[in-house]
C-alpha cells in the first residue's frame, strides 16, 4: 500500500523540511501588478497534485526583495494597501484591480466625503437657524423622541434613564 503525498497530514519534521526547502528554493511568483505606494503584488499557482486549489497571493513593500526579508527592518511605515488590492489578496475577487478602477473608486469616495461634509454643514446651519427662531424642526427629531441628553444619548418616553428611575 502506498500513500499519496498529495493530501496526507504532514508531521512536524516534514513541515520543517518543507519550510527549509521553500526557504532555500525561494520560489518567486509572477508579478501581477503594482500600486501607487510602490507595493508589488505576486501570485504563485498551486503545484499540480497538490491539495491547494487557490493560488498563493502576496505582496512586497518597496525595498523588500523577497518574502524572507522582514519589512519592519526596512525602516518604512506600515504598508498601505488599497481595498481593491486587499480584496484580490484575500481571494474575494478573481482578477487584480486596474489603475483606472482604483482611481474611479478613489474619486467616488472623495465625492461621497465632500457630499457628507456639505450635508453636515447644512444640518448645522439649519439647527442654528431653528434655535434662533425658537422653532424646532420636526424632521430633526422624530415624534416619539425627545432631545438628546447631555451625554448625547436620546431620551425616549417610557424608558428609564437610570435603574429604577422614571422620568
Tab-separated table of N, CA and C in Angstrom:
chain	number	residue	atom	x	y	z
A	1	UNK	N	0.855	-1.175	0.000
A	1	UNK	CA	0.000	0.000	0.000
A	1	UNK	C	0.896	1.231	0.000
A	2	UNK	N	0.649	2.121	-0.925
A	2	UNK	CA	1.431	3.356	-0.989
A	2	UNK	C	0.540	4.526	-0.618
A	3	UNK	N	1.136	5.452	0.069
A	3	UNK	CA	0.393	6.648	0.456
A	3	UNK	C	0.552	7.719	-0.610
A	4	UNK	N	-0.506	8.377	-0.875
A	4	UNK	CA	-0.440	9.511	-1.792
A	4	UNK	C	0.143	10.699	-1.034
A	5	UNK	N	1.067	11.382	-1.650
A	5	UNK	CA	1.701	12.518	-0.975
A	5	UNK	C	0.944	13.810	-1.198
A	6	UNK	N	-0.201	13.745	-1.864
A	6	UNK	CA	-0.886	14.989	-2.187
A	6	UNK	C	-1.773	15.500	-1.056
A	7	UNK	N	-2.442	14.621	-0.315
A	7	UNK	CA	-3.416	15.088	0.670
A	7	UNK	C	-3.250	14.441	2.040
A	8	UNK	N	-2.062	14.067	2.416
A	8	UNK	CA	-1.870	13.482	3.735
A	8	UNK	C	-1.588	14.582	4.749
A	9	UNK	N	-1.704	14.253	6.023
A	9	UNK	CA	-1.441	15.220	7.085
A	9	UNK	C	0.044	15.161	7.432
A	10	UNK	N	0.780	16.231	7.168
A	10	UNK	CA	2.229	16.181	7.371
A	10	UNK	C	2.605	16.238	8.852
A	11	UNK	N	3.717	15.590	9.169
A	11	UNK	CA	4.220	15.615	10.536
A	11	UNK	C	5.030	16.889	10.764
A	12	UNK	N	5.461	17.056	11.989
A	12	UNK	CA	6.256	18.236	12.339
A	12	UNK	C	7.539	18.291	11.520
A	13	UNK	N	8.218	17.149	11.387
A	13	UNK	CA	9.502	17.131	10.689
A	13	UNK	C	9.337	17.364	9.190
A	14	UNK	N	8.250	16.845	8.604
A	14	UNK	CA	8.038	17.101	7.179
A	14	UNK	C	7.690	18.569	6.940
A	15	UNK	N	6.965	19.189	7.880
A	15	UNK	CA	6.699	20.630	7.762
A	15	UNK	C	7.990	21.421	7.866
A	16	UNK	N	8.860	21.015	8.805
A	16	UNK	CA	10.137	21.688	8.986
A	16	UNK	C	11.000	21.547	7.737
A	17	UNK	N	11.053	20.345	7.178
A	17	UNK	CA	11.835	20.129	5.961
A	17	UNK	C	11.241	20.917	4.797
A	18	UNK	N	9.916	20.954	4.713
A	18	UNK	CA	9.275	21.709	3.634
A	18	UNK	C	9.538	23.195	3.730
A	19	UNK	N	9.504	23.732	4.949
A	19	UNK	CA	9.776	25.162	5.093
A	19	UNK	C	11.235	25.470	4.783
A	20	UNK	N	12.152	24.533	5.119
A	20	UNK	CA	13.563	24.736	4.783
A	20	UNK	C	13.750	24.713	3.269
A	21	UNK	N	13.096	23.755	2.589
A	21	UNK	CA	13.196	23.690	1.127
A	21	UNK	C	12.664	24.973	0.494
A	22	UNK	N	11.552	25.459	1.014
A	22	UNK	CA	10.979	26.689	0.468
A	22	UNK	C	11.908	27.867	0.712
A	23	UNK	N	12.560	27.890	1.874
A	23	UNK	CA	13.493	28.967	2.192
A	23	UNK	C	14.693	28.933	1.247
A	24	UNK	N	15.221	27.736	0.999
A	24	UNK	CA	16.383	27.605	0.121
A	24	UNK	C	15.989	27.860	-1.326
A	25	UNK	N	14.875	27.303	-1.747
A	25	UNK	CA	14.446	27.434	-3.135
A	25	UNK	C	14.011	28.868	-3.443
A	26	UNK	N	13.416	29.548	-2.443
A	26	UNK	CA	12.977	30.936	-2.579
A	26	UNK	C	12.123	31.114	-3.834
A	27	UNK	N	11.046	30.371	-3.872
A	27	UNK	CA	10.154	30.383	-5.026
A	27	UNK	C	9.551	31.770	-5.226
A	28	UNK	N	9.632	32.259	-6.428
A	28	UNK	CA	9.139	33.595	-6.740
A	28	UNK	C	7.905	33.461	-7.617
A	29	UNK	N	6.878	34.200	-7.269
A	29	UNK	CA	5.666	34.187	-8.063
A	29	UNK	C	5.763	35.152	-9.230
A	30	UNK	N	4.739	35.130	-10.042
A	30	UNK	CA	4.738	36.063	-11.177
A	30	UNK	C	4.145	37.394	-10.719
A	31	UNK	N	4.752	38.460	-11.190
A	31	UNK	CA	4.313	39.807	-10.838
A	31	UNK	C	2.975	40.074	-11.513
A	32	UNK	N	1.979	40.419	-10.708
A	32	UNK	CA	0.636	40.663	-11.229
A	32	UNK	C	0.396	42.152	-11.413
A	33	UNK	N	0.946	42.970	-10.510
A	33	UNK	CA	0.742	44.408	-10.622
A	33	UNK	C	1.437	45.156	-9.506
A	34	UNK	N	1.384	46.472	-9.611
A	34	UNK	CA	1.932	47.357	-8.585
A	34	UNK	C	0.890	48.424	-8.275
A	35	UNK	N	1.053	49.078	-7.133
A	35	UNK	CA	0.144	50.166	-6.791
A	35	UNK	C	0.916	51.469	-6.651
A	36	UNK	N	0.188	52.544	-6.307
A	36	UNK	CA	0.799	53.871	-6.238
A	36	UNK	C	1.763	54.019	-5.070
A	37	UNK	N	1.716	53.097	-4.104
A	37	UNK	CA	2.628	53.152	-2.958
A	37	UNK	C	3.933	52.419	-3.239
A	38	UNK	N	4.035	51.749	-4.378
A	38	UNK	CA	5.237	51.001	-4.727
A	38	UNK	C	5.179	49.537	-4.328
A	39	UNK	N	4.060	49.087	-3.782
A	39	UNK	CA	3.919	47.673	-3.428
A	39	UNK	C	3.821	46.847	-4.704
A	40	UNK	N	4.452	45.673	-4.688
A	40	UNK	CA	4.394	44.751	-5.825
A	40	UNK	C	3.598	43.528	-5.405
A	41	UNK	N	2.667	43.105	-6.242
A	41	UNK	CA	1.758	42.013	-5.925
A	41	UNK	C	2.094	40.804	-6.792
A	42	UNK	N	2.184	39.636	-6.142
A	42	UNK	CA	2.605	38.414	-6.813
A	42	UNK	C	1.572	37.318	-6.614
A	43	UNK	N	1.644	36.336	-7.525
A	43	UNK	CA	0.763	35.176	-7.445
A	43	UNK	C	1.570	33.939	-7.819
A	44	UNK	N	1.440	32.881	-7.016
A	44	UNK	CA	2.099	31.602	-7.282
A	44	UNK	C	1.007	30.566	-7.470
A	45	UNK	N	0.978	29.946	-8.650
A	45	UNK	CA	-0.029	28.920	-8.923
A	45	UNK	C	0.245	27.684	-8.069
A	46	UNK	N	-0.812	26.978	-7.648
A	46	UNK	CA	-0.585	25.761	-6.860
A	46	UNK	C	0.087	24.689	-7.716
A	47	UNK	N	0.889	23.865	-7.063
A	47	UNK	CA	1.597	22.801	-7.775
A	47	UNK	C	0.607	21.727	-8.221
A	48	UNK	N	0.858	21.117	-9.373
A	48	UNK	CA	-0.009	20.012	-9.797
A	48	UNK	C	0.076	18.862	-8.788
A	49	UNK	N	-1.041	18.278	-8.461
A	49	UNK	CA	-1.078	17.190	-7.499
A	49	UNK	C	-1.185	17.660	-6.063
A	50	UNK	N	-1.230	18.950	-5.852
A	50	UNK	CA	-1.333	19.495	-4.505
A	50	UNK	C	-2.799	19.590	-4.104
A	51	UNK	N	-3.032	19.623	-2.799
A	51	UNK	CA	-4.404	19.787	-2.300
A	51	UNK	C	-4.894	21.216	-2.460
A	52	UNK	N	-3.985	22.139	-2.586
A	52	UNK	CA	-4.367	23.545	-2.682
A	52	UNK	C	-5.051	23.808	-4.017
A	53	UNK	N	-6.144	24.532	-3.944
A	53	UNK	CA	-6.879	24.859	-5.156
A	53	UNK	C	-6.681	26.307	-5.561
A	54	UNK	N	-6.425	27.166	-4.572
A	54	UNK	CA	-6.263	28.588	-4.856
A	54	UNK	C	-4.783	28.940	-4.924
A	55	UNK	N	-4.433	29.894	-5.760
A	55	UNK	CA	-3.029	30.302	-5.825
A	55	UNK	C	-2.629	31.095	-4.585
A	56	UNK	N	-1.345	31.081	-4.290
A	56	UNK	CA	-0.793	31.870	-3.197
A	56	UNK	C	-0.626	33.299	-3.697
A	57	UNK	N	-1.155	34.254	-2.952
A	57	UNK	CA	-1.039	35.666	-3.328
A	57	UNK	C	-0.362	36.415	-2.200
A	58	UNK	N	0.569	37.283	-2.560
A	58	UNK	CA	1.279	38.064	-1.553
A	58	UNK	C	1.771	39.353	-2.179
A	59	UNK	N	2.271	40.255	-1.328
A	59	UNK	CA	2.841	41.495	-1.838
A	59	UNK	C	4.131	41.800	-1.110
A	60	UNK	N	4.988	42.565	-1.770
A	60	UNK	CA	6.254	43.017	-1.205
A	60	UNK	C	6.250	44.536	-1.181
A	61	UNK	N	6.712	45.102	-0.067
A	61	UNK	CA	6.800	46.558	0.056
A	61	UNK	C	7.974	47.057	-0.788
A	62	UNK	N	8.101	48.371	-1.021
A	62	UNK	CA	9.066	48.888	-1.989
A	62	UNK	C	10.504	48.374	-1.889
A	63	UNK	N	11.122	48.306	-0.723
A	63	UNK	CA	12.521	47.879	-0.651
A	63	UNK	C	12.683	46.419	-0.265
A	64	UNK	N	11.618	45.667	-0.238
A	64	UNK	CA	11.662	44.258	0.137
A	64	UNK	C	11.943	43.424	-1.106
A	65	UNK	N	12.940	42.545	-1.036
A	65	UNK	CA	13.326	41.747	-2.197
A	65	UNK	C	12.664	40.378	-2.237
A	66	UNK	N	12.357	39.807	-1.075
A	66	UNK	CA	11.712	38.501	-1.036
A	66	UNK	C	10.839	38.420	0.211
A	67	UNK	N	10.097	37.329	0.312
A	67	UNK	CA	9.255	37.134	1.491
A	67	UNK	C	10.092	36.936	2.749
A	68	UNK	N	11.334	36.525	2.584
A	68	UNK	CA	12.202	36.288	3.736
A	68	UNK	C	12.701	37.585	4.348
A	69	UNK	N	12.663	38.691	3.604
A	69	UNK	CA	13.068	39.986	4.150
A	69	UNK	C	11.970	40.496	5.069
A	70	UNK	N	12.345	40.929	6.244
A	70	UNK	CA	11.385	41.455	7.200
A	70	UNK	C	11.150	42.929	6.880
A	71	UNK	N	9.910	43.305	6.560
A	71	UNK	CA	9.638	44.692	6.162
A	71	UNK	C	9.809	45.652	7.325
A	72	UNK	N	9.732	45.146	8.570
A	72	UNK	CA	9.886	46.035	9.722
A	72	UNK	C	11.327	46.511	9.871
A	73	UNK	N	12.283	45.784	9.301
A	73	UNK	CA	13.681	46.185	9.387
A	73	UNK	C	14.087	47.104	8.240
A	74	UNK	N	13.162	47.436	7.361
A	74	UNK	CA	13.473	48.281	6.207
A	74	UNK	C	13.289	49.761	6.498
A	75	UNK	N	12.955	50.110	7.738
A	75	UNK	CA	12.748	51.499	8.156
A	75	UNK	C	11.687	52.198	7.310
A	76	UNK	N	10.544	51.550	7.163
A	76	UNK	CA	9.423	52.146	6.438
A	76	UNK	C	8.203	52.118	7.346
A	77	UNK	N	7.192	52.883	6.977
A	77	UNK	CA	5.937	52.881	7.716
A	77	UNK	C	5.182	51.590	7.417
A	78	UNK	N	4.051	51.425	8.100
A	78	UNK	CA	3.217	50.269	7.822
A	78	UNK	C	2.844	50.251	6.348
A	79	UNK	N	2.842	49.088	5.730
A	79	UNK	CA	2.471	49.036	4.321
A	79	UNK	C	1.026	49.468	4.116
A	80	UNK	N	0.807	50.278	3.095
A	80	UNK	CA	-0.541	50.732	2.757
A	80	UNK	C	-1.003	49.954	1.532
A	81	UNK	N	-2.139	49.300	1.672
A	81	UNK	CA	-2.706	48.519	0.581
A	81	UNK	C	-4.134	48.993	0.380
A	82	UNK	N	-4.497	49.317	-0.854
A	82	UNK	CA	-5.856	49.771	-1.135
A	82	UNK	C	-6.832	48.610	-0.956
A	83	UNK	N	-8.088	48.941	-0.771
A	83	UNK	CA	-9.098	47.908	-0.527
A	83	UNK	C	-9.266	46.992	-1.737
A	84	UNK	N	-9.054	47.519	-2.937
A	84	UNK	CA	-9.162	46.680	-4.136
A	84	UNK	C	-8.080	45.601	-4.150
A	85	UNK	N	-6.841	46.003	-3.832
A	85	UNK	CA	-5.745	45.025	-3.800
A	85	UNK	C	-5.917	44.068	-2.632
A	86	UNK	N	-6.424	44.541	-1.508
A	86	UNK	CA	-6.637	43.649	-0.368
A	86	UNK	C	-7.692	42.596	-0.706
A	87	UNK	N	-8.733	43.000	-1.418
A	87	UNK	CA	-9.757	42.036	-1.831
A	87	UNK	C	-9.152	40.985	-2.760
A	88	UNK	N	-8.246	41.392	-3.640
A	88	UNK	CA	-7.581	40.430	-4.525
A	88	UNK	C	-6.684	39.492	-3.716
A	89	UNK	N	-5.939	40.035	-2.751
A	89	UNK	CA	-5.050	39.208	-1.932
A	89	UNK	C	-5.825	38.153	-1.151
A	90	UNK	N	-7.025	38.498	-0.684
A	90	UNK	CA	-7.827	37.579	0.134
A	90	UNK	C	-8.778	36.719	-0.700
A	91	UNK	N	-8.584	36.699	-2.016
A	91	UNK	CA	-9.373	35.884	-2.951
A	91	UNK	C	-10.844	36.270	-2.949
A	92	UNK	N	-11.174	37.524	-2.642
A	92	UNK	CA	-12.557	37.991	-2.748
A	92	UNK	C	-12.869	38.428	-4.168
A	93	UNK	N	-11.840	38.597	-4.962
A	93	UNK	CA	-12.026	38.913	-6.378
A	93	UNK	C	-11.028	38.090	-7.173
A	94	UNK	N	-11.424	37.696	-8.377
A	94	UNK	CA	-10.585	36.805	-9.177
A	94	UNK	C	-9.476	37.560	-9.898
A	95	UNK	N	-9.797	38.727	-10.430
A	95	UNK	CA	-8.826	39.477	-11.227
A	95	UNK	C	-8.256	40.640	-10.432
A	96	UNK	N	-6.991	40.969	-10.658
A	96	UNK	CA	-6.409	42.118	-9.952
A	96	UNK	C	-7.036	43.423	-10.431
A	97	UNK	N	-7.081	44.435	-9.579
A	97	UNK	CA	-7.704	45.703	-9.973
A	97	UNK	C	-6.840	46.466	-10.969
A	98	UNK	N	-7.497	47.220	-11.820
A	98	UNK	CA	-6.773	48.062	-12.775
A	98	UNK	C	-6.555	49.442	-12.153
A	99	UNK	N	-5.543	50.169	-12.611
A	99	UNK	CA	-5.327	51.523	-12.080
A	99	UNK	C	-6.530	52.439	-12.308
A	100	UNK	N	-7.247	52.249	-13.420
A	100	UNK	CA	-8.429	53.066	-13.699
A	100	UNK	C	-9.527	52.795	-12.673
A	101	UNK	N	-9.704	51.527	-12.303
A	101	UNK	CA	-10.721	51.175	-11.313
A	101	UNK	C	-10.385	51.777	-9.951
A	102	UNK	N	-9.119	51.716	-9.566
A	102	UNK	CA	-8.697	52.284	-8.285
A	102	UNK	C	-8.908	53.791	-8.284
A	103	UNK	N	-8.551	54.460	-9.389
A	103	UNK	CA	-8.732	55.916	-9.476
A	103	UNK	C	-10.213	56.280	-9.429
A	104	UNK	N	-11.063	55.511	-10.122
A	104	UNK	CA	-12.502	55.785	-10.114
A	104	UNK	C	-13.073	55.625	-8.706
A	105	UNK	N	-12.684	54.555	-8.010
A	105	UNK	CA	-13.175	54.337	-6.644
A	105	UNK	C	-12.695	55.432	-5.704
A	106	UNK	N	-11.460	55.912	-5.899
A	106	UNK	CA	-10.938	56.995	-5.066
A	106	UNK	C	-11.723	58.280	-5.319
A	107	UNK	N	-12.037	58.564	-6.586
A	107	UNK	CA	-12.823	59.757	-6.914
A	107	UNK	C	-14.238	59.662	-6.339
A	108	UNK	N	-14.841	58.472	-6.421
A	108	UNK	CA	-16.179	58.280	-5.856
A	108	UNK	C	-16.174	58.493	-4.344
A	109	UNK	N	-15.152	57.982	-3.672
A	109	UNK	CA	-15.055	58.152	-2.218
A	109	UNK	C	-14.872	59.621	-1.863
A	110	UNK	N	-14.074	60.331	-2.641
A	110	UNK	CA	-13.869	61.765	-2.394
A	110	UNK	C	-15.171	62.537	-2.604
A	111	UNK	N	-15.950	62.162	-3.626
A	111	UNK	CA	-17.237	62.820	-3.864
A	111	UNK	C	-18.207	62.547	-2.707
A	112	UNK	N	-18.234	61.305	-2.197
A	112	UNK	CA	-19.093	60.988	-1.052
A	112	UNK	C	-18.663	61.767	0.181
A	113	UNK	N	-17.354	61.878	0.391
A	113	UNK	CA	-16.846	62.622	1.548
A	113	UNK	C	-17.244	64.097	1.444
A	114	UNK	N	-17.131	64.663	0.247
A	114	UNK	CA	-17.499	66.068	0.038
A	114	UNK	C	-18.996	66.261	0.249
A	115	UNK	N	-19.807	65.333	-0.252
A	115	UNK	CA	-21.260	65.415	-0.091
A	115	UNK	C	-21.639	65.321	1.390
A	116	UNK	N	-20.984	64.445	2.144
A	116	UNK	CA	-21.268	64.306	3.574
A	116	UNK	C	-20.902	65.579	4.325
A	117	UNK	N	-19.787	66.209	3.968
A	117	UNK	CA	-19.399	67.462	4.616
A	117	UNK	C	-20.413	68.559	4.322
A	118	UNK	N	-20.904	68.616	3.084
A	118	UNK	CA	-21.906	69.607	2.707
A	118	UNK	C	-23.204	69.383	3.483
A	119	UNK	N	-23.652	68.134	3.563
A	119	UNK	CA	-24.879	67.833	4.301
A	119	UNK	C	-24.729	68.162	5.784
A	120	UNK	N	-23.568	67.876	6.360
A	120	UNK	CA	-23.342	68.176	7.773
A	120	UNK	C	-23.349	69.681	8.009
A	121	UNK	N	-22.723	70.446	7.110
A	121	UNK	CA	-22.716	71.905	7.251
A	121	UNK	C	-24.136	72.457	7.134
A	122	UNK	N	-24.922	71.933	6.195
A	122	UNK	CA	-26.312	72.373	6.046
A	122	UNK	C	-27.136	72.032	7.282
A	123	UNK	N	-26.912	70.858	7.871
A	123	UNK	CA	-27.640	70.458	9.073
A	123	UNK	C	-27.311	71.388	10.239
A	124	UNK	N	-26.045	71.736	10.394
A	124	UNK	CA	-25.639	72.632	11.482
A	124	UNK	C	-26.255	74.012	11.284
A	125	UNK	N	-26.243	74.527	10.048
A	125	UNK	CA	-26.860	75.827	9.767
A	125	UNK	C	-28.357	75.796	10.056
A	126	UNK	N	-29.016	74.712	9.685
A	126	UNK	CA	-30.457	74.579	9.919
A	126	UNK	C	-30.761	74.552	11.416
A	127	UNK	N	-29.949	73.837	12.197
A	127	UNK	CA	-30.155	73.800	13.647
A	127	UNK	C	-29.928	75.172	14.268
A	128	UNK	N	-28.897	75.883	13.818
A	128	UNK	CA	-28.635	77.223	14.343
A	128	UNK	C	-29.780	78.169	14.008
A	129	UNK	N	-30.282	78.080	12.782
A	129	UNK	CA	-31.375	78.950	12.356
A	129	UNK	C	-32.645	78.643	13.142
A	130	UNK	N	-32.928	77.349	13.355
A	130	UNK	CA	-34.146	77.000	14.091
A	130	UNK	C	-34.022	77.359	15.568
A	131	UNK	N	-32.815	77.306	16.133
A	131	UNK	CA	-32.658	77.688	17.542
A	131	UNK	C	-32.782	79.202	17.706
A	132	UNK	N	-32.376	79.980	16.706
A	132	UNK	CA	-32.533	81.438	16.766
A	132	UNK	C	-33.997	81.830	16.635
A	133	UNK	N	-34.735	81.108	15.792
A	133	UNK	CA	-36.155	81.398	15.591
A	133	UNK	C	-36.996	80.905	16.765
A	134	UNK	N	-36.465	79.984	17.530
A	134	UNK	CA	-37.218	79.417	18.644
A	134	UNK	C	-38.117	78.284	18.217
A	135	UNK	N	-38.060	77.918	16.976
A	135	UNK	CA	-38.866	76.798	16.497
A	135	UNK	C	-37.964	75.586	16.344
A	136	UNK	N	-38.582	74.448	16.509
A	136	UNK	CA	-37.817	73.213	16.361
A	136	UNK	C	-38.311	72.493	15.125
A	137	UNK	N	-37.402	72.091	14.278
A	137	UNK	CA	-37.753	71.388	13.057
A	137	UNK	C	-38.194	69.970	13.408
A	138	UNK	N	-39.373	69.585	12.931
A	138	UNK	CA	-39.920	68.275	13.243
A	138	UNK	C	-39.106	67.176	12.572
A	139	UNK	N	-38.493	67.466	11.430
A	139	UNK	CA	-37.738	66.432	10.730
A	139	UNK	C	-36.453	66.064	11.454
A	140	UNK	N	-35.935	66.970	12.294
A	140	UNK	CA	-34.696	66.667	13.009
A	140	UNK	C	-34.961	65.676	14.127
A	141	UNK	N	-36.066	65.853	14.881
A	141	UNK	CA	-36.409	64.952	15.975
A	141	UNK	C	-37.725	64.288	15.632
A	142	UNK	N	-37.762	62.970	15.697
A	142	UNK	CA	-38.994	62.262	15.371
A	142	UNK	C	-40.024	62.495	16.473
A	143	UNK	N	-41.260	62.140	16.205
A	143	UNK	CA	-42.350	62.433	17.132
A	143	UNK	C	-42.190	61.678	18.447
A	144	UNK	N	-41.687	60.456	18.430
A	144	UNK	CA	-41.557	59.673	19.644
A	144	UNK	C	-40.241	59.888	20.359
A	145	UNK	N	-39.496	60.881	19.973
A	145	UNK	CA	-38.167	61.072	20.527
A	145	UNK	C	-38.022	62.494	21.036
A	146	UNK	N	-37.425	62.650	22.200
A	146	UNK	CA	-37.134	63.987	22.704
A	146	UNK	C	-35.711	64.351	22.362
A	147	UNK	N	-35.315	65.555	22.783
A	147	UNK	CA	-33.938	65.975	22.533
A	147	UNK	C	-32.965	65.053	23.241
A	148	UNK	N	-31.731	65.096	22.813
A	148	UNK	CA	-30.701	64.234	23.387
A	148	UNK	C	-30.297	64.727	24.763
A	149	UNK	N	-29.866	63.800	25.599
A	149	UNK	CA	-29.363	64.140	26.926
A	149	UNK	C	-27.987	64.778	26.781
A	150	UNK	N	-27.447	65.366	27.861
A	150	UNK	CA	-26.123	65.988	27.763
A	150	UNK	C	-25.037	65.022	27.304
A	151	UNK	N	-25.187	63.738	27.557
A	151	UNK	CA	-24.199	62.754	27.121
A	151	UNK	C	-24.307	62.422	25.647
A	152	UNK	N	-25.351	62.907	24.990
A	152	UNK	CA	-25.514	62.659	23.571
A	152	UNK	C	-26.463	61.524	23.248
A	153	UNK	N	-26.996	60.837	24.264
A	153	UNK	CA	-27.908	59.747	24.012
A	153	UNK	C	-29.332	60.276	23.965
A	154	UNK	N	-30.185	59.740	23.082
A	154	UNK	CA	-31.564	60.222	23.008
A	154	UNK	C	-32.363	59.780	24.226
A	155	UNK	N	-33.342	60.595	24.581
A	155	UNK	CA	-34.230	60.289	25.699
A	155	UNK	C	-35.578	59.918	25.107
A	156	UNK	N	-36.027	58.699	25.378
A	156	UNK	CA	-37.298	58.219	24.864
A	156	UNK	C	-38.303	58.168	26.007
A	157	UNK	N	-39.557	58.589	25.755
A	157	UNK	CA	-40.570	58.499	26.807
A	157	UNK	C	-40.874	57.034	27.103
A	158	UNK	N	-41.047	56.732	28.385
A	158	UNK	CA	-41.378	55.374	28.779
A	158	UNK	C	-40.174	54.517	29.121
A	159	UNK	N	-38.968	54.999	28.898
A	159	UNK	CA	-37.772	54.241	29.235
A	159	UNK	C	-37.079	54.872	30.433
A	160	UNK	N	-36.477	54.045	31.272
A	160	UNK	CA	-35.765	54.533	32.440
A	160	UNK	C	-34.443	55.163	32.028
A	161	UNK	N	-34.093	56.262	32.709
A	161	UNK	CA	-32.785	56.864	32.483
A	161	UNK	C	-31.731	56.148	33.314
A	162	UNK	N	-32.051	55.863	34.561
A	162	UNK	CA	-31.209	55.073	35.448
A	162	UNK	C	-32.065	53.951	35.998
A	163	UNK	N	-31.453	52.912	36.542
A	163	UNK	CA	-32.218	51.788	37.082
A	163	UNK	C	-33.181	52.259	38.157
A	164	UNK	N	-34.447	51.950	37.984
A	164	UNK	CA	-35.459	52.285	38.971
A	164	UNK	C	-35.933	53.721	38.915
A	165	UNK	N	-35.416	54.534	38.053
A	165	UNK	CA	-35.803	55.951	37.984
A	165	UNK	C	-36.545	56.189	36.676
A	166	UNK	N	-37.713	56.804	36.777
A	166	UNK	CA	-38.500	57.109	35.576
A	166	UNK	C	-38.656	58.601	35.466
A	167	UNK	N	-38.722	59.065	34.270
A	167	UNK	CA	-38.963	60.487	34.039
A	167	UNK	C	-40.151	60.671	33.173
